[in-house]
Amino acid sequence: MLGAYFPVLILLFLALVIAVAFVQLAKWLGPSRPTRIKYSAYESGMDPVGSARDRFSVKFYMVAMLFILFDIEVVFMYPWAVQYKQLGVYAFAEMVTFIIILFIGYIYVFKKGGFEWE
Amino acid sequence: MELADIGRILATILSIVGGLITAAAGMVYAERKVAALIQQRNGPNRVGPWGLLQPFADVLKLFIKEDIVPSISNKFVHFLAPVISLLVALSAVALIPFAHNIYIADINIGILYTLAITSIAVYGITLSGWSSNSKYALLGGLRSSAQMISYELAMGLSVVSVILLTNHFSTKDEYLRLSSIIDAQTTVWNIFRNPIGFLIFLTCAFAECNRAPFDLAEAEQELVGGFHTEYSSMKFGTFFLSEYINMFMASAITSILFLGGYHIPFEGLFADKINPTLLSVLEVMMFLTKTSFLIFVFIWVRWTLPRFKYNQLMNIGWKVFLPLSLLNLVVIAAVLLFIK
């Protein structure tokens, strides 16, 4: 069983080697002539103002949480889809119930303005 | 496991990975040539015949440029981000079947592995944006991570609808295996059974690859270079290489899920009459033709459509594609109940 995954492991290892080599070679092959201005963060030619380690919009957190919620629901659908033909009408009824409940949650988030970006 | 087996596996992996990197260079060239065609310019035509060596000259140039790491950045994560991007892009090819007997591995959870690996790509982008400690990079990284996870939902749901179809039409019994998905399309391609799923999947693939019209991450007028503003030399090139490899992967997966993958139309009529090696070669050519066509669509769309605004992008993802793909799933499930 695990034998089927063996080529994948080799590929992962090889991909890691290639990726590190690409990034590291650039460091070794290129020149290195550091100056203070060159190594400061780019801000359209001005001296950087403040730090980028600052607070950012809460909407990004909202999107991440909603993604986790809905993505878990999607994961539930995979085993259902794999056995759909074998389970027949029963599976259909169960999944429609599930999707309706999911959709009520979706409407709640919609009404609360969870999807608003204006 | 025999030593010969390991040698064969290594040879397959090396040729497919080598082919993938060369294909990425070819796609950069194709992108510039198609863009030139659409904008009535000549495009690259100085390096080599018809400018064919242009991408290799570009890579050489990128390698010998200075690697600038901003002094206030997080050095290790700054190094890690492009590595993750390329690692993910290259390892996604593991289960792609180029012909019925040409693949690196054939695992019974094929489509799940492919989706899982491709969704790790968001880490490379988020980490690169955060580690640079630059405002443009941070905003670009945040934007594209939010964008990628938003469109992944609709994408996952349209894959579920394909698995439903596979479950119904495939003659094999492992419905997540990529070869079973192709097997289910021997009579009719999934694009005809599930056109809405195809459109949703393709659009989400544009968004997942950060391609126009969803290239908000690198909206150069507002964010300079987006998440890779602070990257230079081949580190920058690594992001581009992985972007093009991702584009190839998205096209390959779309052609497997919806266009029948390596399956040649009417293959059943002549499959057992011709040489098996010839059949494999024909299948690889068929697969690459479908994939190249989709890559052309990617490029075509980029140079035709204007970029969306960020609120439009999120509105389409959450308010249109998510409910639409749920509805599409229910409709397909209902129709399948009545087809024997």
Coordinates of C-alpha atoms in Angstrom, one line a residue:
Chain A
M1 CA 0.0 0.0 0.0
L2 CA 2.7 2.5 1.0
G3 CA 4.7 1.4 -2.0
A4 CA 2.4 3.5 -4.2
Y5 CA 3.5 6.6 -2.3
F6 CA 7.2 5.9 -2.7
P7 CA 7.6 7.9 -6.0
V8 CA 5.7 10.8 -4.4
L9 CA 8.2 10.9 -1.6
I10 CA 11.1 10.9 -4.0
L11 CA 9.4 13.7 -6.0
L12 CA 8.9 15.8 -2.8
F13 CA 12.6 15.4 -1.9
L14 CA 13.7 16.2 -5.4
A15 CA 11.4 19.2 -5.6
L16 CA 12.8 20.5 -2.3
V17 CA 16.4 20.1 -3.6
I18 CA 15.6 22.0 -6.8
A19 CA 13.8 24.8 -5.0
V20 CA 16.6 25.3 -2.4
A21 CA 19.2 25.1 -5.2
F22 CA 17.4 27.8 -7.3
V23 CA 17.1 30.2 -4.4
Q24 CA 20.6 29.5 -3.0
L25 CA 22.4 29.7 -6.4
A26 CA 21.1 33.2 -6.9
K27 CA 22.8 34.2 -3.6
W28 CA 26.1 32.6 -4.6
L29 CA 26.2 33.7 -8.3
G30 CA 25.1 37.3 -7.9
P31 CA 27.3 40.1 -6.6
S32 CA 26.8 41.5 -3.2
R33 CA 27.4 45.2 -2.7
P34 CA 25.2 46.3 0.2
T35 CA 24.3 49.9 0.9
R36 CA 22.0 51.1 3.6
I37 CA 19.5 52.7 1.1
K38 CA 19.5 49.6 -1.2
Y39 CA 18.7 47.3 1.7
S40 CA 15.8 49.4 3.1
A41 CA 12.2 48.5 2.4
Y42 CA 10.8 49.9 -0.9
E43 CA 8.4 52.7 -0.4
S44 CA 8.3 54.5 -3.8
G45 CA 11.7 56.1 -3.2
M46 CA 10.9 57.7 0.2
D47 CA 12.4 56.6 3.5
P48 CA 10.1 54.0 5.0
V49 CA 7.6 55.4 7.4
G50 CA 6.9 53.2 10.4
S51 CA 6.9 49.4 10.3
A52 CA 4.8 47.0 8.2
R53 CA 4.2 45.0 11.4
D54 CA 1.0 46.9 12.0
R55 CA -2.7 46.1 12.4
F56 CA -4.6 45.3 9.3
S57 CA -8.3 45.1 8.4
V58 CA -10.3 42.6 10.5
K59 CA -12.1 41.5 7.2
F60 CA -9.1 39.3 6.4
Y61 CA -9.6 37.4 9.6
M62 CA -13.3 37.1 8.8
V63 CA -12.6 35.6 5.4
A64 CA -10.2 33.1 7.0
M65 CA -12.7 32.0 9.5
L66 CA -15.5 31.7 7.0
F67 CA -13.2 29.7 4.8
I68 CA -12.5 27.2 7.5
L69 CA -16.2 26.8 8.3
F70 CA -17.3 26.3 4.7
D71 CA -14.3 24.2 3.7
I72 CA -15.0 21.7 6.4
E73 CA -18.5 21.4 5.0
V74 CA -17.1 20.8 1.6
V75 CA -14.8 18.0 3.0
F76 CA -18.0 16.2 4.3
M77 CA -19.3 16.1 0.7
Y78 CA -16.4 14.1 -0.7
P79 CA -17.2 10.7 1.1
W80 CA -20.9 11.4 0.2
A81 CA -20.0 11.9 -3.5
V82 CA -17.8 8.8 -3.6
Q83 CA -20.7 6.5 -2.4
Y84 CA -23.6 8.4 -4.0
K85 CA -24.8 5.8 -6.5
Q86 CA -24.6 3.0 -4.0
L87 CA -26.6 4.9 -1.3
G88 CA -29.3 6.2 -3.7
V89 CA -32.3 8.4 -2.8
Y90 CA -31.4 8.3 0.9
A91 CA -28.1 10.0 0.4
F92 CA -29.7 12.6 -1.8
A93 CA -32.3 13.5 0.9
E94 CA -29.6 13.6 3.6
M95 CA -27.4 15.8 1.6
V96 CA -30.2 18.2 0.7
T97 CA -31.0 18.5 4.4
F98 CA -27.3 19.2 5.1
I99 CA -27.0 21.8 2.3
I100 CA -30.2 23.6 3.5
I101 CA -28.8 23.9 7.0
L102 CA -25.5 25.1 5.6
F103 CA -27.4 27.6 3.5
I104 CA -29.2 29.0 6.5
G105 CA -25.8 29.7 8.0
Y106 CA -24.7 31.3 4.7
I107 CA -27.8 33.6 4.7
Y108 CA -27.1 34.5 8.4
V109 CA -23.5 35.5 7.5
F110 CA -24.8 37.4 4.4
K111 CA -27.4 39.4 6.5
K112 CA -24.7 40.1 9.1
G113 CA -22.6 41.7 6.3
G114 CA -19.8 39.1 6.6
F115 CA -19.3 39.2 2.8
E116 CA -19.3 43.1 2.5
W117 CA -16.1 44.7 1.3
E118 CA -17.3 48.2 0.5
Chain B
M1 CA 11.5 -3.1 -4.4
E2 CA 14.0 -3.9 -7.1
L3 CA 16.8 -1.5 -7.9
A4 CA 15.6 -1.4 -11.5
D5 CA 12.2 -0.2 -10.3
I6 CA 13.8 2.7 -8.4
G7 CA 15.9 3.6 -11.5
R8 CA 12.7 3.6 -13.6
I9 CA 10.9 5.8 -11.0
L10 CA 13.8 8.2 -10.9
A11 CA 14.0 8.4 -14.7
T12 CA 10.2 9.2 -14.9
I13 CA 10.5 11.8 -12.2
L14 CA 13.5 13.5 -13.7
S15 CA 12.1 13.6 -17.2
I16 CA 8.7 14.9 -16.0
V17 CA 10.2 17.6 -13.7
G18 CA 12.7 18.6 -16.4
G19 CA 9.9 18.8 -18.9
L20 CA 7.8 20.9 -16.5
I21 CA 10.6 23.5 -16.0
T22 CA 11.2 23.7 -19.7
A23 CA 7.5 24.0 -20.3
A24 CA 7.4 26.9 -17.9
A25 CA 10.2 28.6 -19.9
G26 CA 8.2 27.9 -23.1
M27 CA 5.0 29.4 -21.5
V28 CA 6.8 32.6 -20.6
Y29 CA 7.8 32.8 -24.3
A30 CA 4.3 31.9 -25.4
E31 CA 2.8 34.5 -23.1
R32 CA 5.0 37.3 -24.5
K33 CA 4.4 36.2 -28.1
V34 CA 0.6 35.9 -27.7
A35 CA 0.6 39.3 -25.9
A36 CA 2.5 40.8 -28.8
L37 CA 0.1 39.2 -31.2
I38 CA -3.0 40.6 -29.4
Q39 CA -1.4 44.1 -29.1
Q40 CA 0.0 44.0 -32.7
R41 CA 3.6 44.1 -31.7
N42 CA 6.5 41.8 -32.6
G43 CA 7.3 40.5 -29.2
P44 CA 10.8 39.0 -28.4
N45 CA 12.6 38.4 -31.7
R46 CA 16.3 39.1 -31.0
V47 CA 17.7 36.2 -28.9
G48 CA 17.9 33.1 -31.1
P49 CA 15.6 32.2 -34.0
W50 CA 12.2 34.0 -33.5
G51 CA 13.4 35.0 -30.0
L52 CA 13.1 31.4 -28.8
L53 CA 16.1 31.7 -26.5
Q54 CA 14.7 34.8 -24.7
P55 CA 13.4 32.9 -21.6
F56 CA 16.8 31.2 -21.1
A57 CA 18.6 34.5 -21.4
D58 CA 16.2 36.0 -18.9
V59 CA 16.9 33.1 -16.4
L60 CA 20.6 33.5 -16.9
K61 CA 20.3 37.2 -16.2
L62 CA 18.2 36.6 -13.1
F63 CA 20.8 34.2 -11.7
I64 CA 23.7 36.7 -11.9
K65 CA 21.8 39.6 -10.4
E66 CA 22.3 40.8 -6.8
D67 CA 20.1 39.1 -4.3
I68 CA 18.7 41.9 -2.1
V69 CA 17.2 41.0 1.3
P70 CA 15.8 44.1 3.1
S71 CA 17.6 44.6 6.3
I72 CA 14.4 44.8 8.4
S73 CA 12.9 41.6 6.9
N74 CA 12.7 38.2 8.6
K75 CA 15.6 36.6 6.7
F76 CA 14.7 32.9 7.2
V77 CA 11.1 33.3 6.2
H78 CA 12.1 35.5 3.3
F79 CA 14.3 32.6 2.1
L80 CA 11.6 30.0 2.9
A81 CA 8.7 31.6 0.9
P82 CA 10.1 31.1 -2.6
V83 CA 11.2 27.6 -1.7
I84 CA 7.7 26.7 -0.6
S85 CA 6.2 28.2 -3.8
L86 CA 8.5 26.1 -6.1
L87 CA 8.3 23.0 -3.9
V88 CA 4.5 23.0 -4.0
A89 CA 4.4 23.8 -7.7
L90 CA 6.7 20.9 -8.6
S91 CA 5.2 18.3 -6.3
A92 CA 1.7 18.8 -7.6
V93 CA 2.6 17.0 -10.8
A94 CA 3.1 13.7 -8.9
L95 CA -0.3 12.1 -9.8
I96 CA -1.0 13.7 -13.2
P97 CA -1.4 10.9 -15.8
F98 CA 0.1 12.0 -19.1
A99 CA -1.1 8.7 -20.7
H100 CA -2.8 5.5 -19.3
N101 CA 0.7 4.2 -18.3
I102 CA 2.8 7.4 -17.9
Y103 CA 2.6 9.0 -14.5
I104 CA 4.9 9.3 -11.5
A105 CA 2.4 7.7 -9.1
D106 CA -1.1 6.4 -9.3
I107 CA -2.8 6.7 -5.9
N108 CA -6.4 6.0 -5.1
I109 CA -6.9 9.4 -3.5
G110 CA -5.5 11.2 -6.6
I111 CA -7.8 14.3 -6.8
L112 CA -7.6 14.9 -3.0
Y113 CA -3.7 14.9 -3.1
T114 CA -3.7 17.2 -6.0
L115 CA -6.1 19.7 -4.4
A116 CA -4.3 19.5 -1.1
I117 CA -0.9 20.2 -2.5
T118 CA -2.0 23.0 -4.8
S119 CA -3.8 24.7 -1.9
I120 CA -0.5 24.9 0.1
A121 CA 0.7 27.4 -2.5
V122 CA -1.0 30.1 -0.5
Y123 CA 1.6 29.8 2.3
G124 CA 4.4 30.8 -0.1
I125 CA 2.6 34.0 -1.0
T126 CA 1.4 34.9 2.5
L127 CA 4.9 34.3 4.0
S128 CA 6.6 36.2 1.3
G129 CA 4.3 39.2 1.9
W130 CA 4.7 39.1 5.6
S131 CA 8.4 38.4 5.8
S132 CA 9.5 41.3 3.6
N133 CA 8.3 43.8 6.3
S134 CA 7.2 46.2 3.5
K135 CA 3.7 47.6 3.3
Y136 CA 3.2 46.9 -0.4
A137 CA 4.3 43.3 0.1
L138 CA 2.1 42.8 3.2
L139 CA -1.0 44.2 1.5
G140 CA -0.3 42.1 -1.7
G141 CA 0.2 38.9 0.4
L142 CA -2.9 39.5 2.5
R143 CA -5.0 40.2 -0.6
S144 CA -4.0 37.2 -2.5
S145 CA -4.3 34.8 0.5
A146 CA -7.8 36.0 1.1
Q147 CA -8.5 35.7 -2.6
M148 CA -7.1 32.2 -2.9
I149 CA -9.0 30.7 0.0
S150 CA -12.2 32.4 -1.1
Y151 CA -12.1 30.8 -4.5
E152 CA -11.0 27.4 -3.2
L153 CA -14.5 26.8 -1.8
A154 CA -16.2 27.0 -5.1
M155 CA -13.4 25.0 -6.7
G156 CA -13.7 22.2 -4.2
L157 CA -17.5 22.1 -4.7
S158 CA -17.2 21.8 -8.5
V159 CA -14.7 19.0 -8.0
V160 CA -17.3 17.3 -5.8
S161 CA -19.8 17.5 -8.7
V162 CA -17.1 15.8 -11.0
I163 CA -16.7 13.0 -8.4
L164 CA -20.5 12.5 -8.4
L165 CA -20.3 12.1 -12.2
T166 CA -17.4 9.8 -11.9
N167 CA -19.2 7.7 -9.3
H168 CA -22.1 7.3 -11.7
F169 CA -20.4 6.7 -15.0
S170 CA -17.0 5.1 -14.2
T171 CA -16.6 1.4 -14.6
K172 CA -13.8 1.3 -12.0
D173 CA -14.6 1.5 -8.3
E174 CA -12.0 4.0 -7.0
Y175 CA -13.7 7.3 -7.8
L176 CA -11.0 9.6 -6.5
R177 CA -8.3 8.1 -8.7
L178 CA -7.5 10.4 -11.6
S179 CA -7.6 7.6 -14.1
S180 CA -11.1 6.7 -13.0
I181 CA -12.2 10.3 -13.5
I182 CA -10.9 10.0 -17.1
D183 CA -12.5 6.5 -17.5
A184 CA -15.9 8.0 -16.7
Q185 CA -15.5 10.4 -19.6
T186 CA -15.0 7.8 -22.4
T187 CA -18.4 8.4 -23.8
V188 CA -19.0 12.1 -23.0
W189 CA -16.6 14.7 -21.6
N190 CA -17.6 16.2 -18.3
I191 CA -17.7 19.6 -19.8
F192 CA -20.9 18.6 -21.6
R193 CA -22.4 17.0 -18.5
N194 CA -21.4 19.7 -16.2
P195 CA -20.9 23.0 -18.1
I196 CA -21.5 25.2 -15.1
G197 CA -19.0 23.3 -13.0
F198 CA -16.5 23.7 -15.8
L199 CA -16.9 27.5 -15.9
I200 CA -16.7 27.7 -12.1
F201 CA -13.6 25.5 -12.0
L202 CA -11.9 27.4 -14.7
T203 CA -12.6 30.8 -13.2
C204 CA -11.5 29.6 -9.8
A205 CA -8.3 28.3 -11.4
F206 CA -7.6 31.8 -12.8
A207 CA -8.1 33.2 -9.2
E208 CA -6.0 30.4 -7.6
C209 CA -3.1 31.1 -10.0
N210 CA -3.3 34.9 -9.4
R211 CA -3.8 35.4 -13.1
A212 CA -5.7 38.3 -14.7
P213 CA -8.5 39.3 -14.4
F214 CA -7.8 38.3 -10.7
D215 CA -4.2 39.4 -10.4
L216 CA -4.9 41.7 -7.5
A217 CA -1.9 40.5 -5.7
E218 CA 0.4 42.2 -8.2
A219 CA -1.8 45.1 -9.2
E220 CA 1.2 47.2 -10.2
Q221 CA -0.6 50.5 -10.3
E222 CA -1.5 50.3 -6.6
L223 CA 0.9 47.8 -5.0
V224 CA 4.1 48.0 -7.1
G225 CA 4.8 44.2 -7.3
G226 CA 2.5 42.9 -4.5
F227 CA 3.9 40.1 -2.4
H228 CA 7.2 39.9 -4.3
T229 CA 8.0 43.7 -4.2
E230 CA 11.1 43.0 -2.0
Y231 CA 12.3 40.0 -4.0
S232 CA 15.1 40.3 -6.6
S233 CA 17.3 38.0 -8.7
M234 CA 16.4 34.4 -9.0
K235 CA 14.2 34.5 -5.8
F236 CA 11.9 36.7 -7.8
G237 CA 12.4 34.3 -10.7
T238 CA 11.4 31.4 -8.5
F239 CA 8.0 33.0 -7.9
F240 CA 7.5 33.5 -11.6
L241 CA 8.6 30.0 -12.4
S242 CA 6.1 28.6 -9.8
E243 CA 3.4 30.8 -11.1
Y244 CA 3.8 29.4 -14.6
I245 CA 4.1 25.8 -13.4
N246 CA 0.9 26.4 -11.4
M247 CA -0.8 27.6 -14.6
F248 CA 0.3 24.4 -16.4
M249 CA -1.0 22.3 -13.4
A250 CA -4.3 24.2 -13.4
S251 CA -4.7 23.6 -17.1
A252 CA -3.7 19.9 -16.8
I253 CA -6.2 19.3 -13.9
T254 CA -9.0 21.1 -15.8
S255 CA -8.4 18.9 -18.8
I256 CA -8.4 15.8 -16.7
L257 CA -11.6 16.8 -14.8
F258 CA -13.6 18.1 -17.7
L259 CA -12.0 17.4 -21.1
G260 CA -11.2 13.7 -20.8
G261 CA -7.5 14.1 -20.0
Y262 CA -5.4 11.7 -22.1
H263 CA -8.4 10.0 -23.6
I264 CA -8.6 10.3 -27.4
P265 CA -12.1 10.6 -28.9
F266 CA -13.2 7.2 -30.3
E267 CA -10.1 5.6 -28.7
G268 CA -12.1 2.3 -28.2
L269 CA -12.4 1.8 -31.9
F270 CA -8.6 1.5 -32.6
A271 CA -7.0 1.1 -29.1
D272 CA -6.3 -2.6 -29.4
K273 CA -5.3 -2.5 -33.1
I274 CA -2.3 -0.3 -32.8
N275 CA 1.1 -0.6 -31.1
P276 CA 0.8 0.1 -27.4
T277 CA 3.8 2.4 -27.4
L278 CA 2.2 4.4 -30.3
L279 CA -1.0 4.6 -28.3
S280 CA 0.8 6.0 -25.3
V281 CA 2.5 8.6 -27.5
L282 CA -0.8 9.6 -29.1
E283 CA -2.4 9.9 -25.6
V284 CA 0.4 12.1 -24.4
M285 CA 0.0 14.3 -27.5
M286 CA -3.7 14.5 -26.9
F287 CA -3.3 15.4 -23.3
L288 CA -0.7 18.1 -24.1
T289 CA -2.9 19.5 -26.8
K290 CA -5.8 19.9 -24.4
T291 CA -3.5 21.4 -21.8
S292 CA -1.9 23.8 -24.2
F293 CA -5.2 25.0 -25.4
L294 CA -6.2 25.8 -21.9
I295 CA -2.9 27.6 -21.3
F296 CA -3.6 29.6 -24.4
V297 CA -7.0 30.5 -22.9
F298 CA -5.3 31.6 -19.7
I299 CA -3.0 34.0 -21.7
W300 CA -5.8 35.1 -24.0
V301 CA -8.0 36.1 -21.0
R302 CA -5.1 38.0 -19.3
W303 CA -4.6 40.2 -22.3
T304 CA -8.3 40.7 -23.0
L305 CA -10.1 41.4 -19.7
P306 CA -9.4 44.3 -17.3
R307 CA -8.6 43.6 -13.7
F308 CA -11.5 43.4 -11.1
K309 CA -11.6 45.7 -8.1
Y310 CA -11.0 43.9 -4.8
N311 CA -14.6 44.2 -3.5
Q312 CA -15.9 42.9 -6.9
L313 CA -13.5 40.0 -6.6
M314 CA -14.7 39.0 -3.1
N315 CA -18.4 39.6 -4.0
I316 CA -18.1 37.3 -7.0
G317 CA -16.4 34.6 -5.0
W318 CA -18.7 34.6 -2.0
K319 CA -22.0 35.8 -3.3
V320 CA -22.1 34.3 -6.8
F321 CA -19.7 31.3 -7.1
L322 CA -20.3 29.7 -3.7
P323 CA -24.1 29.5 -3.9
L324 CA -24.0 28.8 -7.6
S325 CA -21.7 25.8 -7.1
L326 CA -23.8 24.5 -4.3
L327 CA -26.9 24.7 -6.5
N328 CA -25.1 23.1 -9.4
L329 CA -24.1 20.2 -7.1
V330 CA -27.7 19.7 -5.9
V331 CA -29.0 19.8 -9.5
I332 CA -26.5 17.3 -10.7
A333 CA -27.2 15.0 -7.8
A334 CA -30.9 15.2 -8.5
V335 CA -30.5 14.5 -12.2
L336 CA -28.2 11.5 -11.5
L337 CA -31.0 9.9 -9.4
F338 CA -33.1 9.6 -12.6
I339 CA -30.4 8.4 -14.9
K340 CA -29.6 4.7 -14.8

